[in-house]
Amino acid sequence: MSETVQDKVDFLVVANRLPVDRKVDDDGNVSWKSSPGGLVTALEPVMQRKGGAWIGWHGAPDEVVAPFHHDGYDIHPVPLSAQEVEEYYEGFANATLWPLYHDCIVEPVFHREWWDAYQKVNKRFAEQAAEQASTGATVWVQDYQLNLVPKYLREMRPDLRIGFFLHIPFPPIELYSRLPWREELVEGLLGADLVGFQTPGAAANFQRLAKHRPGVTAARGRARTPDGRTVVIHDFPISIDSRGFHELATSEKVQAEAAKLREDLGNPETIIFGVDRLDYTKGLHQRIRAVGELFKEGKLDPHEVVFLQLATPSRERVEEYRILRDDINLLVGQINSKVGTIANRAVVYRNESVPREVLAAMYQVADLMLVTPVRDGMNLVAKEYIACRSNDDSALVLSEFAGAARELKQAYMVNPYDIDGMKATIMKALAESPKVKARKMRSMRRQVFDKTIDVWANSFLEELGVA
Ligand code: GDG
């Protein structure tokens, strides 16, 4: 494969962020490292296999970065001004669409200037894709930040095959209808040949909306547009590189890391673990409260049990995220001041991002995994835990509001809003017989190793007619 950037390519991924973050060392040398996050974890192996180009923002405002080759594919950084980051990304994407699409857990904010910026930036991404795509190329557009790209791109390049995948939930019409620009966004997606969702429910919600557009008919996963095109609407539950995660977790390096971690945590009998981006959709508050109460009530003994919670910093310039960060710090402080000692902290809370090896070690030592979002498109963490944990004496507590709940049916299901119910389920999972736990783990392992990220990507691309 060529090491230089190609003029035109047959396969492109268009996503808000590039899969890499820039690192500058003390001598000023620049290198690019994989950035954490669900979308990157999922798509990186696909790009490494297929080659082509990834179009996305490089993370630094007001800066133009030249294209470069990375890990078998080309990277085309799209520039964004500081104002565009504020209005398109932090504003429209993360303070309007993100809360709206996650059941309005926090109130979505509607600003006309944000909408203007969103359109402008979406056009820029579409232009960049149009420029890089060879005749008849496949362009796979990702996620809610780029809802309008399929329409713009089709106008510029009708020869392309255009797929769109939404990584987050798609809300019911009753919530979606609040959006002042609801028609334009539906039109945006209908520019694609295939629109993919995490769950059948999300696909059905979109189909119902599409049907309301003048001149559009939609039924059984297909919409006919007024210009005579067919748009396929379908669910494609995303997954992970299960083997890759398993190999990493069982590697000598990660095993050594896991032993050290266990030691650092004071060699407790039981380790309960949670890892999430620090986001209000992830149910951190409810989860930490539930575990905190179990400690306070003496049902969990801080000499025997440690709850390790890793919260990766996220969207720190958006107000709701700053509020959340402070709330969680406070909550953890309150719990630890009431239970546990300096030597035995009941809740070990780390608000940082760790290398993938360290994360794999955390999965390895976790006897009980808590994945309790109040709403989540899929949730890869749940699947990663299953892939990494080779010990059958393990248990996954999973929110019924995560897309993953449709597949990981053997998990201990919870409604995260029901704190007492969650507490009871945590205790049940901890007390479960090894035989039952092993049966559940084996069944979920089959699921996670059968339905991998390759299966996801291939089924999407096959439906798009390009696999
Ligand atoms: C969106 C949707 C959907 C986290 N902390 C660290 C780290 N991570 C990695 C995890 C996992 C990923 O980030 C998080 O993925 P999730 O799926 O849990 O959540 P979102 O970021 O919200 O992702 C979600 C996903 O897109 C894919 O479609 O499942 O529903 O919201 O891979 O391992 N990785 C490393 N260090 C960390 O500190 N290395």
Short mmCIF file of C-alpha atoms and ligand atoms in Angstrom, two decimals:
data_model
loop_
_atom_site.label_atom_id
_atom_site.label_comp_id
_atom_site.label_asym_id
_atom_site.label_seq_id
_atom_site.Cartn_x
_atom_site.Cartn_y
_atom_site.Cartn_z
CA MET A 1 0.00 0.00 0.00
CA SER A 2 1.25 3.48 -0.88
CA GLU A 3 2.70 5.59 1.92
CA THR A 4 1.84 8.87 0.22
CA VAL A 5 -1.55 10.53 0.16
CA GLN A 6 -3.59 9.52 -2.89
CA ASP A 7 -5.28 12.04 -5.15
CA LYS A 8 -8.60 10.20 -5.27
CA VAL A 9 -9.85 7.15 -3.38
CA ASP A 10 -12.67 4.61 -3.75
CA PHE A 11 -13.61 4.47 -0.08
CA LEU A 12 -14.04 7.35 2.34
CA VAL A 13 -15.15 7.73 5.90
CA VAL A 14 -16.39 11.19 6.85
CA ALA A 15 -16.63 11.83 10.58
CA ASN A 16 -16.51 14.93 12.75
CA ARG A 17 -13.22 13.93 14.36
CA LEU A 18 -10.20 12.23 12.92
CA PRO A 19 -9.31 8.90 14.55
CA VAL A 20 -6.02 10.39 15.77
CA ASP A 21 -4.95 13.09 18.21
CA ARG A 22 -1.83 15.13 17.70
CA LYS A 23 0.94 14.73 20.28
CA VAL A 24 3.82 17.18 20.42
CA ASP A 25 6.79 16.05 22.52
CA ASP A 26 9.24 18.26 24.43
CA ASP A 27 11.47 18.58 21.35
CA GLY A 28 8.55 19.77 19.26
CA ASN A 29 8.22 16.50 17.30
CA VAL A 30 4.68 15.85 16.13
CA SER A 31 3.10 12.39 16.13
CA TRP A 32 -0.48 11.16 15.82
CA LYS A 33 -2.03 8.70 18.29
CA SER A 34 -5.39 6.94 18.19
CA SER A 35 -7.97 8.89 20.12
CA PRO A 36 -10.40 7.15 22.50
CA GLY A 37 -14.14 7.05 21.83
CA GLY A 38 -16.75 4.66 20.55
CA LEU A 39 -16.71 5.70 16.90
CA VAL A 40 -12.93 5.44 16.55
CA THR A 41 -12.73 2.12 18.40
CA ALA A 42 -15.29 0.76 15.96
CA LEU A 43 -14.05 2.18 12.66
CA GLU A 44 -10.26 2.06 13.00
CA PRO A 45 -10.00 -1.67 12.25
CA VAL A 46 -12.29 -1.22 9.22
CA MET A 47 -10.06 1.51 7.79
CA GLN A 48 -6.89 -0.45 8.47
CA ARG A 49 -8.37 -3.31 6.45
CA LYS A 50 -9.99 -1.38 3.60
CA GLY A 51 -7.66 1.58 3.15
CA GLY A 52 -8.98 4.77 1.55
CA ALA A 53 -9.35 8.10 3.31
CA TRP A 54 -10.75 9.49 6.54
CA ILE A 55 -12.03 13.04 6.47
CA GLY A 56 -12.44 14.80 9.80
CA TRP A 57 -11.45 17.62 12.11
CA HIS A 58 -8.03 17.32 13.76
CA GLY A 59 -9.04 18.92 17.05
CA ALA A 60 -7.18 22.26 16.90
CA PRO A 61 -9.25 25.34 16.01
CA ASP A 62 -8.04 27.97 13.54
CA GLU A 63 -5.38 25.71 12.09
CA VAL A 64 -4.89 24.15 8.68
CA VAL A 65 -3.15 20.75 8.74
CA ALA A 66 -1.88 19.09 5.56
CA PRO A 67 -3.19 15.60 4.65
CA PHE A 68 -1.03 12.68 5.73
CA HIS A 69 -0.88 8.90 5.59
CA HIS A 70 -1.50 6.91 8.77
CA ASP A 71 -1.77 3.21 9.50
CA GLY A 72 -2.72 2.18 5.96
CA TYR A 73 -5.07 5.00 5.02
CA ASP A 74 -5.07 8.72 4.20
CA ILE A 75 -6.10 11.40 6.65
CA HIS A 76 -7.60 14.66 5.40
CA PRO A 77 -7.96 17.19 8.22
CA VAL A 78 -10.87 19.61 7.84
CA PRO A 79 -10.19 23.04 9.38
CA LEU A 80 -12.64 24.61 11.81
CA SER A 81 -12.46 28.12 13.26
CA ALA A 82 -12.78 28.63 17.01
CA GLN A 83 -16.21 30.14 16.42
CA GLU A 84 -17.30 27.15 14.35
CA VAL A 85 -16.15 24.78 17.09
CA GLU A 86 -18.25 26.74 19.52
CA GLU A 87 -21.35 26.99 17.34
CA TYR A 88 -21.34 23.87 15.17
CA TYR A 89 -19.69 21.34 17.51
CA GLU A 90 -20.20 22.43 21.12
CA GLY A 91 -23.44 24.20 20.24
CA PHE A 92 -25.59 22.54 17.60
CA ALA A 93 -24.09 19.03 17.75
CA ASN A 94 -23.57 18.71 21.49
CA ALA A 95 -26.04 21.07 23.12
CA THR A 96 -28.90 20.74 20.57
CA LEU A 97 -28.82 17.34 18.86
CA TRP A 98 -27.04 15.21 21.50
CA PRO A 99 -29.57 15.91 24.29
CA LEU A 100 -32.51 15.87 21.85
CA TYR A 101 -31.52 12.46 20.49
CA HIS A 102 -30.95 11.14 24.03
CA ASP A 103 -34.54 11.59 25.14
CA CYS A 104 -34.01 15.21 26.26
CA ILE A 105 -32.28 14.06 29.47
CA VAL A 106 -31.11 17.65 29.63
CA GLU A 107 -32.96 20.43 27.84
CA PRO A 108 -31.77 20.87 24.22
CA VAL A 109 -30.75 24.44 23.37
CA PHE A 110 -31.91 25.95 20.07
CA HIS A 111 -29.96 28.84 18.54
CA ARG A 112 -30.31 30.01 14.95
CA GLU A 113 -26.62 31.02 14.72
CA TRP A 114 -25.63 27.47 15.71
CA TRP A 115 -27.83 26.12 12.95
CA ASP A 116 -26.16 28.46 10.43
CA ALA A 117 -22.73 27.24 11.53
CA TYR A 118 -23.87 23.62 11.37
CA GLN A 119 -24.96 24.00 7.74
CA LYS A 120 -21.77 25.78 6.78
CA VAL A 121 -19.49 23.18 8.36
CA ASN A 122 -21.50 20.26 6.95
CA LYS A 123 -21.07 21.80 3.50
CA ARG A 124 -17.31 21.99 4.03
CA PHE A 125 -17.10 18.31 4.97
CA ALA A 126 -19.19 17.43 1.90
CA GLU A 127 -16.93 19.51 -0.36
CA GLN A 128 -13.83 17.81 0.99
CA ALA A 129 -15.38 14.36 0.42
CA ALA A 130 -16.51 15.35 -3.11
CA GLU A 131 -12.96 16.39 -3.89
CA GLN A 132 -11.29 13.22 -2.64
CA ALA A 133 -13.78 10.66 -3.98
CA SER A 134 -13.06 8.87 -7.28
CA THR A 135 -15.91 8.28 -9.74
CA GLY A 136 -18.52 5.96 -8.24
CA ALA A 137 -16.69 5.86 -4.88
CA THR A 138 -18.34 4.87 -1.61
CA VAL A 139 -18.62 7.51 1.08
CA TRP A 140 -19.60 6.47 4.57
CA VAL A 141 -20.76 9.43 6.66
CA GLN A 142 -20.78 9.07 10.43
CA ASP A 143 -23.03 10.38 13.10
CA TYR A 144 -25.15 13.30 14.24
CA GLN A 145 -22.57 16.04 13.67
CA LEU A 146 -22.83 15.46 9.91
CA ASN A 147 -26.54 14.89 9.36
CA LEU A 148 -26.67 17.18 6.31
CA VAL A 149 -23.61 15.80 4.50
CA PRO A 150 -25.50 13.07 2.55
CA LYS A 151 -27.80 15.65 0.92
CA TYR A 152 -25.04 18.15 0.12
CA LEU A 153 -22.77 15.44 -1.21
CA ARG A 154 -25.47 14.00 -3.46
CA GLU A 155 -26.06 17.45 -4.94
CA MET A 156 -22.33 17.79 -5.65
CA ARG A 157 -21.62 14.21 -6.73
CA PRO A 158 -24.67 12.17 -7.80
CA ASP A 159 -22.33 9.35 -8.95
CA LEU A 160 -21.36 8.37 -5.39
CA ARG A 161 -22.75 5.59 -3.19
CA ILE A 162 -23.53 7.30 0.10
CA GLY A 163 -24.08 5.56 3.42
CA PHE A 164 -24.86 7.19 6.73
CA PHE A 165 -24.62 5.57 10.16
CA LEU A 166 -26.01 7.13 13.32
CA HIS A 167 -24.07 6.01 16.41
CA ILE A 168 -26.52 7.44 18.91
CA PRO A 169 -30.23 6.79 19.44
CA PHE A 170 -32.83 8.31 17.13
CA PRO A 171 -35.71 9.76 19.15
CA PRO A 172 -39.43 9.20 18.69
CA ILE A 173 -41.29 11.73 16.53
CA GLU A 174 -42.88 13.38 19.60
CA LEU A 175 -39.46 14.52 20.85
CA TYR A 176 -37.81 15.05 17.48
CA SER A 177 -40.58 17.40 16.39
CA ARG A 178 -39.37 20.08 18.80
CA LEU A 179 -36.45 20.75 16.50
CA PRO A 180 -37.02 23.96 14.51
CA TRP A 181 -35.00 22.49 11.61
CA ARG A 182 -36.55 19.02 11.67
CA GLU A 183 -37.45 19.00 7.96
CA GLU A 184 -33.97 19.97 6.84
CA LEU A 185 -32.31 17.25 8.91
CA VAL A 186 -34.60 14.52 7.60
CA GLU A 187 -33.92 15.78 4.05
CA GLY A 188 -30.22 15.67 4.88
CA LEU A 189 -30.31 11.98 5.75
CA LEU A 190 -32.55 11.13 2.79
CA GLY A 191 -29.64 12.17 0.58
CA ALA A 192 -28.00 8.82 1.45
CA ASP A 193 -28.62 5.47 -0.26
CA LEU A 194 -28.56 3.72 3.08
CA VAL A 195 -29.26 5.13 6.54
CA GLY A 196 -28.17 2.83 9.36
CA PHE A 197 -29.14 2.88 13.03
CA GLN A 198 -28.09 0.95 16.12
CA THR A 199 -31.50 -0.57 16.80
CA PRO A 200 -34.72 -1.41 14.91
CA GLY A 201 -36.57 1.07 17.16
CA ALA A 202 -34.36 3.94 16.01
CA ALA A 203 -34.79 2.90 12.36
CA ALA A 204 -38.56 2.77 12.83
CA ASN A 205 -38.57 6.25 14.39
CA PHE A 206 -36.75 7.63 11.37
CA GLN A 207 -38.94 5.81 8.87
CA ARG A 208 -42.02 7.30 10.53
CA LEU A 209 -40.54 10.78 10.16
CA ALA A 210 -39.47 10.22 6.56
CA LYS A 211 -43.01 9.20 5.68
CA HIS A 212 -44.24 12.63 6.73
CA ARG A 213 -42.08 14.41 4.15
CA PRO A 214 -44.08 15.66 1.15
CA GLY A 215 -43.73 13.28 -1.78
CA VAL A 216 -41.90 10.60 0.25
CA THR A 217 -43.36 7.14 0.76
CA ALA A 218 -41.77 4.88 3.35
CA ALA A 219 -42.53 1.35 4.50
CA ARG A 220 -40.69 -1.85 5.50
CA GLY A 221 -37.27 -0.21 5.71
CA ARG A 222 -37.42 1.62 2.38
CA ALA A 223 -38.19 5.22 1.52
CA ARG A 224 -38.93 6.48 -2.02
CA THR A 225 -37.90 10.09 -2.53
CA PRO A 226 -39.65 12.52 -4.91
CA ASP A 227 -36.67 12.25 -7.31
CA GLY A 228 -37.30 8.51 -7.63
CA ARG A 229 -34.46 7.18 -5.45
CA THR A 230 -34.76 4.41 -2.87
CA VAL A 231 -33.24 4.98 0.55
CA VAL A 232 -32.78 1.86 2.65
CA ILE A 233 -33.40 2.37 6.39
CA HIS A 234 -32.09 -0.43 8.59
CA ASP A 235 -30.50 -1.32 11.92
CA PHE A 236 -26.86 -2.43 12.13
CA PRO A 237 -25.88 -2.96 15.77
CA ILE A 238 -22.26 -1.89 16.05
CA SER A 239 -19.65 -4.06 17.73
CA ILE A 240 -15.95 -4.29 18.56
CA ASP A 241 -12.78 -6.02 17.43
CA SER A 242 -13.49 -8.82 19.92
CA ARG A 243 -10.42 -10.93 19.15
CA GLY A 244 -8.17 -7.89 19.25
CA PHE A 245 -9.48 -6.92 22.68
CA HIS A 246 -9.19 -10.48 23.94
CA GLU A 247 -5.61 -10.84 22.74
CA LEU A 248 -4.68 -7.51 24.28
CA ALA A 249 -6.30 -8.37 27.61
CA THR A 250 -4.59 -11.75 27.84
CA SER A 251 -1.17 -10.47 26.74
CA GLU A 252 1.70 -10.66 29.22
CA LYS A 253 1.98 -6.91 29.39
CA VAL A 254 -1.67 -6.41 30.30
CA GLN A 255 -1.60 -9.33 32.75
CA ALA A 256 1.31 -7.65 34.55
CA GLU A 257 -0.56 -4.36 34.46
CA ALA A 258 -3.63 -6.09 35.93
CA ALA A 259 -1.60 -7.60 38.79
CA LYS A 260 -0.17 -4.17 39.58
CA LEU A 261 -3.60 -2.58 39.45
CA ARG A 262 -5.06 -5.16 41.83
CA GLU A 263 -2.15 -4.48 44.19
CA ASP A 264 -2.66 -0.70 43.94
CA LEU A 265 -6.31 -1.16 44.83
CA GLY A 266 -5.26 -3.02 47.99
CA ASN A 267 -5.90 -6.57 46.75
CA PRO A 268 -9.62 -6.48 47.46
CA GLU A 269 -11.73 -9.63 47.23
CA THR A 270 -14.07 -7.99 44.74
CA ILE A 271 -13.53 -5.23 42.22
CA ILE A 272 -16.55 -3.47 40.76
CA PHE A 273 -15.76 -1.40 37.68
CA GLY A 274 -17.31 1.28 35.50
CA VAL A 275 -15.81 3.24 32.59
CA ASP A 276 -17.49 5.95 30.57
CA ARG A 277 -16.91 9.23 28.91
CA LEU A 278 -17.96 11.73 31.54
CA ASP A 279 -21.37 12.30 29.96
CA TYR A 280 -24.82 12.80 31.48
CA THR A 281 -26.22 10.02 29.30
CA LYS A 282 -24.04 7.40 30.98
CA GLY A 283 -25.96 7.25 34.28
CA LEU A 284 -22.88 7.88 36.42
CA HIS A 285 -24.79 9.73 39.05
CA GLN A 286 -27.34 6.98 39.57
CA ARG A 287 -24.65 4.29 39.52
CA ILE A 288 -22.34 5.96 42.03
CA ARG A 289 -25.29 6.71 44.29
CA ALA A 290 -26.43 3.09 44.19
CA VAL A 291 -22.99 1.70 45.04
CA GLY A 292 -22.41 4.43 47.64
CA GLU A 293 -25.64 3.50 49.41
CA LEU A 294 -24.66 -0.16 49.43
CA PHE A 295 -21.40 0.80 51.16
CA LYS A 296 -23.18 3.09 53.60
CA GLU A 297 -25.74 0.42 54.48
CA GLY A 298 -22.95 -2.06 55.16
CA LYS A 299 -24.05 -4.38 52.35
CA LEU A 300 -20.69 -3.85 50.72
CA ASP A 301 -17.63 -3.83 52.97
CA PRO A 302 -14.90 -1.38 51.88
CA HIS A 303 -12.28 -3.77 53.28
CA GLU A 304 -13.38 -6.38 50.76
CA VAL A 305 -14.89 -4.45 47.87
CA VAL A 306 -13.56 -1.56 45.77
CA PHE A 307 -15.58 0.33 43.21
CA LEU A 308 -13.26 1.64 40.51
CA GLN A 309 -14.84 4.24 38.24
CA LEU A 310 -12.92 5.69 35.33
CA ALA A 311 -14.52 8.75 33.75
CA THR A 312 -12.82 9.98 30.60
CA PRO A 313 -12.92 13.78 30.24
CA SER A 314 -15.33 14.81 27.53
CA ARG A 315 -16.76 18.04 25.99
CA GLU A 316 -15.48 20.08 28.89
CA ARG A 317 -16.38 23.37 27.28
CA VAL A 318 -20.08 22.52 27.19
CA GLU A 319 -21.73 23.79 30.37
CA GLU A 320 -23.74 20.67 31.23
CA TYR A 321 -20.53 18.64 31.21
CA ARG A 322 -18.78 20.99 33.62
CA ILE A 323 -21.76 20.81 35.96
CA LEU A 324 -21.70 17.02 35.77
CA ARG A 325 -17.97 16.86 36.51
CA ASP A 326 -18.41 18.95 39.66
CA ASP A 327 -21.47 16.95 40.77
CA ILE A 328 -19.68 13.64 40.43
CA ASN A 329 -16.58 14.88 42.27
CA LEU A 330 -18.79 16.02 45.09
CA LEU A 331 -20.76 12.77 45.23
CA VAL A 332 -17.63 10.61 45.33
CA GLY A 333 -16.11 12.83 48.03
CA GLN A 334 -19.25 12.52 50.14
CA ILE A 335 -19.30 8.74 49.89
CA ASN A 336 -15.62 8.30 50.64
CA SER A 337 -15.80 10.62 53.62
CA LYS A 338 -18.57 8.48 55.14
CA VAL A 339 -17.29 4.99 54.31
CA GLY A 340 -13.81 3.62 53.91
CA THR A 341 -10.54 4.95 55.22
CA ILE A 342 -7.52 6.59 53.61
CA ALA A 343 -6.09 3.10 53.12
CA ASN A 344 -9.38 1.64 51.88
CA ARG A 345 -11.16 4.06 49.63
CA ALA A 346 -14.55 2.60 48.80
CA VAL A 347 -14.83 4.48 45.52
CA VAL A 348 -11.66 4.95 43.50
CA TYR A 349 -12.63 7.63 41.03
CA ARG A 350 -10.29 8.57 38.20
CA ASN A 351 -11.27 11.43 35.93
CA GLU A 352 -8.73 10.83 33.17
CA SER A 353 -8.13 8.99 29.95
CA VAL A 354 -5.86 5.92 30.15
CA PRO A 355 -4.00 3.95 27.44
CA ARG A 356 -5.90 1.03 25.95
CA GLU A 357 -3.61 -1.48 27.76
CA VAL A 358 -4.53 0.00 31.12
CA LEU A 359 -8.21 -0.09 30.24
CA ALA A 360 -7.85 -3.75 29.21
CA ALA A 361 -6.18 -4.45 32.57
CA MET A 362 -9.11 -2.82 34.34
CA TYR A 363 -11.54 -5.06 32.47
CA GLN A 364 -9.36 -8.03 33.40
CA VAL A 365 -9.55 -7.37 37.14
CA ALA A 366 -13.24 -6.42 37.22
CA ASP A 367 -15.36 -9.09 38.89
CA LEU A 368 -18.47 -7.05 38.31
CA MET A 369 -18.96 -4.54 35.50
CA LEU A 370 -21.53 -1.75 35.78
CA VAL A 371 -22.81 -0.29 32.51
CA THR A 372 -25.84 1.80 33.41
CA PRO A 373 -26.52 4.57 30.87
CA VAL A 374 -29.86 6.33 31.00
CA ARG A 375 -29.77 6.25 27.19
CA ASP A 376 -27.07 4.93 24.85
CA GLY A 377 -27.03 4.13 21.13
CA MET A 378 -25.15 0.87 21.72
CA ASN A 379 -22.39 1.02 24.40
CA LEU A 380 -19.16 -0.66 23.40
CA VAL A 381 -17.85 -0.87 26.96
CA ALA A 382 -20.29 -3.69 27.73
CA LYS A 383 -18.99 -5.68 24.77
CA GLU A 384 -15.34 -4.93 25.53
CA TYR A 385 -15.77 -6.28 29.05
CA ILE A 386 -17.16 -9.55 27.74
CA ALA A 387 -14.33 -9.84 25.19
CA CYS A 388 -11.57 -9.04 27.70
CA ARG A 389 -12.70 -11.04 30.67
CA SER A 390 -11.48 -14.61 30.32
CA ASN A 391 -12.61 -15.61 33.81
CA ASP A 392 -16.14 -17.08 33.89
CA ASP A 393 -16.62 -15.83 37.43
CA SER A 394 -17.70 -12.42 36.15
CA ALA A 395 -20.93 -10.51 35.79
CA LEU A 396 -22.26 -7.63 33.72
CA VAL A 397 -24.94 -5.31 35.05
CA LEU A 398 -26.45 -3.56 32.04
CA SER A 399 -29.01 -0.81 31.55
CA GLU A 400 -32.03 -1.77 29.52
CA PHE A 401 -31.69 1.65 27.83
CA ALA A 402 -28.40 0.78 26.11
CA GLY A 403 -28.65 -0.56 22.56
CA ALA A 404 -26.39 -3.41 23.74
CA ALA A 405 -29.23 -4.74 25.92
CA ARG A 406 -30.92 -6.15 22.80
CA GLU A 407 -27.94 -8.43 22.20
CA LEU A 408 -26.47 -9.11 25.65
CA LYS A 409 -29.66 -10.59 26.98
CA GLN A 410 -27.90 -12.64 29.65
CA ALA A 411 -26.67 -9.56 31.48
CA TYR A 412 -28.23 -8.48 34.77
CA MET A 413 -30.63 -5.86 33.43
CA VAL A 414 -31.41 -2.68 35.33
CA ASN A 415 -33.48 0.44 34.98
CA PRO A 416 -30.89 3.02 36.08
CA TYR A 417 -33.59 5.41 37.28
CA ASP A 418 -34.63 2.78 39.84
CA ILE A 419 -31.82 3.09 42.39
CA ASP A 420 -33.25 0.48 44.75
CA GLY A 421 -33.75 -1.94 41.88
CA MET A 422 -30.18 -1.34 40.74
CA LYS A 423 -28.85 -1.95 44.26
CA ALA A 424 -30.77 -5.22 44.51
CA THR A 425 -29.49 -6.35 41.11
CA ILE A 426 -25.87 -5.53 42.01
CA MET A 427 -26.19 -7.63 45.18
CA LYS A 428 -27.87 -10.43 43.23
CA ALA A 429 -25.08 -10.46 40.65
CA LEU A 430 -22.42 -10.52 43.39
CA ALA A 431 -24.12 -13.40 45.17
CA GLU A 432 -24.89 -15.44 42.04
CA SER A 433 -23.62 -19.02 41.88
CA PRO A 434 -20.47 -19.59 39.79
CA LYS A 435 -22.45 -21.99 37.59
CA VAL A 436 -25.07 -19.42 36.62
CA LYS A 437 -22.46 -16.70 36.10
CA ALA A 438 -20.41 -18.99 33.86
CA ARG A 439 -23.46 -19.86 31.78
CA LYS A 440 -24.31 -16.21 31.29
CA MET A 441 -20.74 -15.26 30.43
CA ARG A 442 -20.41 -18.06 27.88
CA SER A 443 -23.59 -17.06 26.16
CA MET A 444 -22.60 -13.38 25.97
CA ARG A 445 -19.10 -14.32 24.81
CA ARG A 446 -20.60 -16.27 21.90
CA GLN A 447 -22.61 -13.22 20.92
CA VAL A 448 -19.64 -10.82 21.13
CA PHE A 449 -17.26 -13.13 19.24
CA ASP A 450 -19.84 -13.96 16.53
CA LYS A 451 -21.01 -10.43 15.88
CA THR A 452 -17.78 -8.49 15.58
CA ILE A 453 -16.98 -5.11 14.12
CA ASP A 454 -16.17 -6.78 10.78
CA VAL A 455 -19.64 -8.32 10.68
CA TRP A 456 -21.09 -4.87 11.35
CA ALA A 457 -19.03 -3.09 8.68
CA ASN A 458 -19.50 -5.85 6.09
CA SER A 459 -23.24 -6.03 6.57
CA PHE A 460 -23.53 -2.25 6.21
CA LEU A 461 -21.33 -2.13 3.13
CA GLU A 462 -23.03 -5.16 1.59
CA GLU A 463 -26.41 -3.50 1.98
CA LEU A 464 -24.88 -0.42 0.36
CA GLY A 465 -23.86 -2.74 -2.45
CA VAL A 466 -20.11 -2.26 -2.18
CA ALA A 467 -18.67 -5.02 0.06
C1 GDG B 1 -20.90 6.51 20.79
C2 GDG B 1 -22.31 6.17 21.27
C3 GDG B 1 -21.91 3.79 20.65
C4 GDG B 1 -13.33 5.20 27.19
N1 GDG B 1 -12.44 5.67 28.06
C5 GDG B 1 -11.22 5.34 27.60
C6 GDG B 1 -11.39 4.63 26.40
N2 GDG B 1 -12.70 4.57 26.16
C7 GDG B 1 -13.31 3.90 25.00
C8 GDG B 1 -14.02 2.64 25.41
C9 GDG B 1 -15.02 2.48 24.28
C10 GDG B 1 -15.30 3.92 23.90
O1 GDG B 1 -14.29 4.74 24.46
C11 GDG B 1 -16.64 4.40 24.44
O2 GDG B 1 -17.63 3.85 23.64
P1 GDG B 1 -19.14 3.78 24.06
O3 GDG B 1 -19.86 2.96 23.07
O4 GDG B 1 -19.24 3.23 25.43
O5 GDG B 1 -19.66 5.29 24.12
P2 GDG B 1 -19.56 6.68 23.25
O6 GDG B 1 -18.21 7.27 23.30
O7 GDG B 1 -20.67 7.52 23.80
O8 GDG B 1 -19.86 6.26 21.75
C12 GDG B 1 -22.40 4.74 21.75
C13 GDG B 1 -20.58 4.24 20.07
O9 GDG B 1 -20.60 5.61 19.68
C14 GDG B 1 -20.20 3.42 18.85
O10 GDG B 1 -21.18 3.45 17.89
O11 GDG B 1 -21.78 2.49 21.19
O12 GDG B 1 -23.72 4.40 22.11
O13 GDG B 1 -22.73 7.08 22.30
O14 GDG B 1 -14.42 1.87 23.17
O15 GDG B 1 -13.11 1.59 25.50
N3 GDG B 1 -10.36 4.12 25.69
C15 GDG B 1 -9.11 4.34 26.18
N4 GDG B 1 -8.88 5.05 27.33
C16 GDG B 1 -9.89 5.55 28.07
O16 GDG B 1 -9.65 6.18 29.10
N5 GDG B 1 -8.07 3.86 25.51
#
